[in-house]
């Protein structure tokens, strides 16, 4: 969950039985401000999956707000990626989605692509001691 637009909207990500869903709610009435949508790669598909996401409202291409999420792919969730969905303005896709390559860790050591002054994203590494 995250507050947006001067605390007027509440961004909610839920797993909904392995079908991740995003809802934007009015903070006063808690009613949907737009149609709920299924988005793969943003919300964790299961409550037991350790996933992190941040909303970046300024500094993206065309100054469009977006969510960046640390997701896991593969049959056993072995591939850790950073994902940003397509940037959309007035219902039109302006910039395509982006994701890191799971074998390339350079996103972990600095801002992605162009310089972003206010944002850095790091993965938490799970450690299993045997």
mmCIF file of C-alpha atoms in Angstrom:
data_model
loop_
_atom_site.group_PDB
_atom_site.id
_atom_site.type_symbol
_atom_site.label_atom_id
_atom_site.label_comp_id
_atom_site.label_asym_id
_atom_site.label_seq_id
_atom_site.Cartn_x
_atom_site.Cartn_y
_atom_site.Cartn_z
ATOM 1 C CA UNK A 1 0.000 0.000 0.000
ATOM 2 C CA UNK A 2 1.081 3.549 -0.687
ATOM 3 C CA UNK A 3 -0.488 6.997 -0.562
ATOM 4 C CA UNK A 4 -0.481 9.060 -3.757
ATOM 5 C CA UNK A 5 -1.639 12.476 -4.986
ATOM 6 C CA UNK A 6 -1.268 14.391 -1.740
ATOM 7 C CA UNK A 7 -2.837 11.516 0.213
ATOM 8 C CA UNK A 8 -6.024 11.526 -1.872
ATOM 9 C CA UNK A 9 -5.458 8.089 -3.419
ATOM 10 C CA UNK A 10 -4.421 4.781 -1.887
ATOM 11 C CA UNK A 11 -2.475 2.374 -4.103
ATOM 12 C CA UNK A 12 -3.157 -1.246 -3.055
ATOM 13 C CA UNK A 13 -1.453 -4.349 -4.404
ATOM 14 C CA UNK A 14 -2.946 -7.747 -3.533
ATOM 15 C CA UNK A 15 -2.344 -11.360 -4.546
ATOM 16 C CA UNK A 16 -6.016 -12.393 -5.093
ATOM 17 C CA UNK A 17 -5.377 -16.147 -5.272
ATOM 18 C CA UNK A 18 -2.228 -15.999 -7.441
ATOM 19 C CA UNK A 19 -3.712 -13.329 -9.764
ATOM 20 C CA UNK A 20 -2.007 -10.099 -8.659
ATOM 21 C CA UNK A 21 -4.359 -7.107 -8.691
ATOM 22 C CA UNK A 22 -3.831 -3.360 -8.364
ATOM 23 C CA UNK A 23 -6.510 -1.068 -6.993
ATOM 24 C CA UNK A 24 -6.513 2.711 -6.639
ATOM 25 C CA UNK A 25 -8.862 3.735 -3.822
ATOM 26 C CA UNK A 26 -10.221 7.051 -2.601
ATOM 27 C CA UNK A 27 -8.672 7.600 0.839
ATOM 28 C CA UNK A 28 -11.890 8.965 2.341
ATOM 29 C CA UNK A 29 -14.489 6.519 0.993
ATOM 30 C CA UNK A 30 -12.174 3.570 0.180
ATOM 31 C CA UNK A 31 -14.075 3.155 -3.094
ATOM 32 C CA UNK A 32 -12.298 2.338 -6.349
ATOM 33 C CA UNK A 33 -11.229 5.457 -8.256
ATOM 34 C CA UNK A 34 -10.548 3.373 -11.340
ATOM 35 C CA UNK A 35 -11.230 -0.155 -12.523
ATOM 36 C CA UNK A 36 -9.070 -2.733 -10.649
ATOM 37 C CA UNK A 37 -6.507 -4.312 -12.965
ATOM 38 C CA UNK A 38 -4.409 -7.445 -13.001
ATOM 39 C CA UNK A 39 -0.701 -6.656 -13.357
ATOM 40 C CA UNK A 40 1.855 -9.416 -13.552
ATOM 41 C CA UNK A 41 5.261 -8.480 -12.154
ATOM 42 C CA UNK A 42 4.205 -5.771 -9.717
ATOM 43 C CA UNK A 43 2.413 -7.379 -6.784
ATOM 44 C CA UNK A 44 3.721 -10.520 -5.121
ATOM 45 C CA UNK A 45 1.631 -13.479 -6.356
ATOM 46 C CA UNK A 46 1.672 -15.071 -2.908
ATOM 47 C CA UNK A 47 1.921 -13.738 0.643
ATOM 48 C CA UNK A 48 4.976 -15.963 1.244
ATOM 49 C CA UNK A 49 6.979 -14.372 -1.587
ATOM 50 C CA UNK A 50 9.385 -11.712 -0.330
ATOM 51 C CA UNK A 51 8.898 -8.837 -2.788
ATOM 52 C CA UNK A 52 9.593 -5.124 -2.520
ATOM 53 C CA UNK A 53 8.145 -2.281 -4.575
ATOM 54 C CA UNK A 54 8.449 1.490 -4.519
ATOM 55 C CA UNK A 55 6.417 4.211 -6.201
ATOM 56 C CA UNK A 56 8.506 6.853 -7.949
ATOM 57 C CA UNK A 57 6.434 9.929 -8.744
ATOM 58 C CA UNK A 58 9.153 12.222 -10.190
ATOM 59 C CA UNK A 59 12.276 11.588 -12.244
ATOM 60 C CA UNK A 60 10.908 8.951 -14.622
ATOM 61 C CA UNK A 61 10.899 9.453 -18.412
ATOM 62 C CA UNK A 62 8.314 12.121 -19.349
ATOM 63 C CA UNK A 63 7.937 12.739 -15.579
ATOM 64 C CA UNK A 64 5.261 10.010 -15.385
ATOM 65 C CA UNK A 65 4.829 8.252 -12.021
ATOM 66 C CA UNK A 66 5.533 4.528 -11.893
ATOM 67 C CA UNK A 67 6.102 1.611 -9.604
ATOM 68 C CA UNK A 68 9.381 -0.302 -9.560
ATOM 69 C CA UNK A 69 9.209 -3.778 -8.103
ATOM 70 C CA UNK A 70 11.680 -6.427 -7.091
ATOM 71 C CA UNK A 71 10.099 -9.595 -8.466
ATOM 72 C CA UNK A 72 11.006 -13.253 -8.748
ATOM 73 C CA UNK A 73 10.498 -15.355 -11.852
ATOM 74 C CA UNK A 74 11.174 -18.942 -12.830
ATOM 75 C CA UNK A 75 9.459 -22.094 -11.634
ATOM 76 C CA UNK A 76 10.962 -21.814 -8.149
ATOM 77 C CA UNK A 77 11.349 -18.018 -8.055
ATOM 78 C CA UNK A 78 15.083 -18.321 -8.570
ATOM 79 C CA UNK A 79 15.479 -15.287 -10.862
ATOM 80 C CA UNK A 80 15.418 -11.908 -9.104
ATOM 81 C CA UNK A 81 14.503 -8.949 -11.336
ATOM 82 C CA UNK A 82 13.706 -5.261 -11.103
ATOM 83 C CA UNK A 83 10.617 -4.421 -13.161
ATOM 84 C CA UNK A 84 8.893 -1.212 -14.227
ATOM 85 C CA UNK A 85 5.624 -1.457 -16.162
ATOM 86 C CA UNK A 86 4.980 0.615 -19.274
ATOM 87 C CA UNK A 87 4.558 4.335 -18.626
ATOM 88 C CA UNK A 88 1.088 5.411 -19.719
ATOM 89 C CA UNK A 89 -0.299 8.928 -20.175
ATOM 90 C CA UNK A 90 -4.013 9.517 -20.883
ATOM 91 C CA UNK A 91 -4.498 5.841 -21.761
ATOM 92 C CA UNK A 92 -1.623 5.755 -24.283
ATOM 93 C CA UNK A 93 1.647 3.886 -23.723
ATOM 94 C CA UNK A 94 4.450 6.451 -23.895
ATOM 95 C CA UNK A 95 7.419 4.305 -22.770
ATOM 96 C CA UNK A 96 7.556 0.511 -22.854
ATOM 97 C CA UNK A 97 8.096 -1.615 -19.758
ATOM 98 C CA UNK A 98 11.615 -2.291 -18.490
ATOM 99 C CA UNK A 99 13.200 -5.083 -16.523
ATOM 100 C CA UNK A 100 16.680 -5.992 -15.475
ATOM 101 C CA UNK A 101 18.269 -9.136 -16.838
ATOM 102 C CA UNK A 102 18.530 -11.647 -13.997
ATOM 103 C CA UNK A 103 22.188 -12.344 -14.830
ATOM 104 C CA UNK A 104 23.110 -8.629 -14.872
ATOM 105 C CA UNK A 105 23.443 -6.933 -11.483
ATOM 106 C CA UNK A 106 24.491 -3.420 -12.594
ATOM 107 C CA UNK A 107 21.054 -2.018 -11.630
ATOM 108 C CA UNK A 108 21.913 -2.936 -8.065
ATOM 109 C CA UNK A 109 24.818 -0.507 -7.905
ATOM 110 C CA UNK A 110 23.311 2.749 -9.162
ATOM 111 C CA UNK A 111 20.367 4.517 -10.708
ATOM 112 C CA UNK A 112 18.932 2.822 -13.790
ATOM 113 C CA UNK A 113 19.389 4.130 -17.347
ATOM 114 C CA UNK A 114 19.340 7.899 -17.164
ATOM 115 C CA UNK A 115 20.282 9.740 -13.995
ATOM 116 C CA UNK A 116 17.532 9.760 -11.419
ATOM 117 C CA UNK A 117 18.387 12.146 -8.581
ATOM 118 C CA UNK A 118 16.029 10.934 -5.896
ATOM 119 C CA UNK A 119 15.808 7.197 -6.360
ATOM 120 C CA UNK A 120 17.904 4.092 -5.916
ATOM 121 C CA UNK A 121 16.574 0.572 -5.612
ATOM 122 C CA UNK A 122 18.379 -2.319 -3.986
ATOM 123 C CA UNK A 123 17.398 -5.938 -3.544
ATOM 124 C CA UNK A 124 17.455 -7.627 -0.195
ATOM 125 C CA UNK A 125 19.386 -10.839 -0.573
ATOM 126 C CA UNK A 126 17.921 -13.902 1.090
ATOM 127 C CA UNK A 127 20.578 -15.976 2.852
ATOM 128 C CA UNK A 128 20.093 -19.603 3.699
ATOM 129 C CA UNK A 129 22.510 -21.005 6.258
ATOM 130 C CA UNK A 130 22.676 -24.777 6.098
#
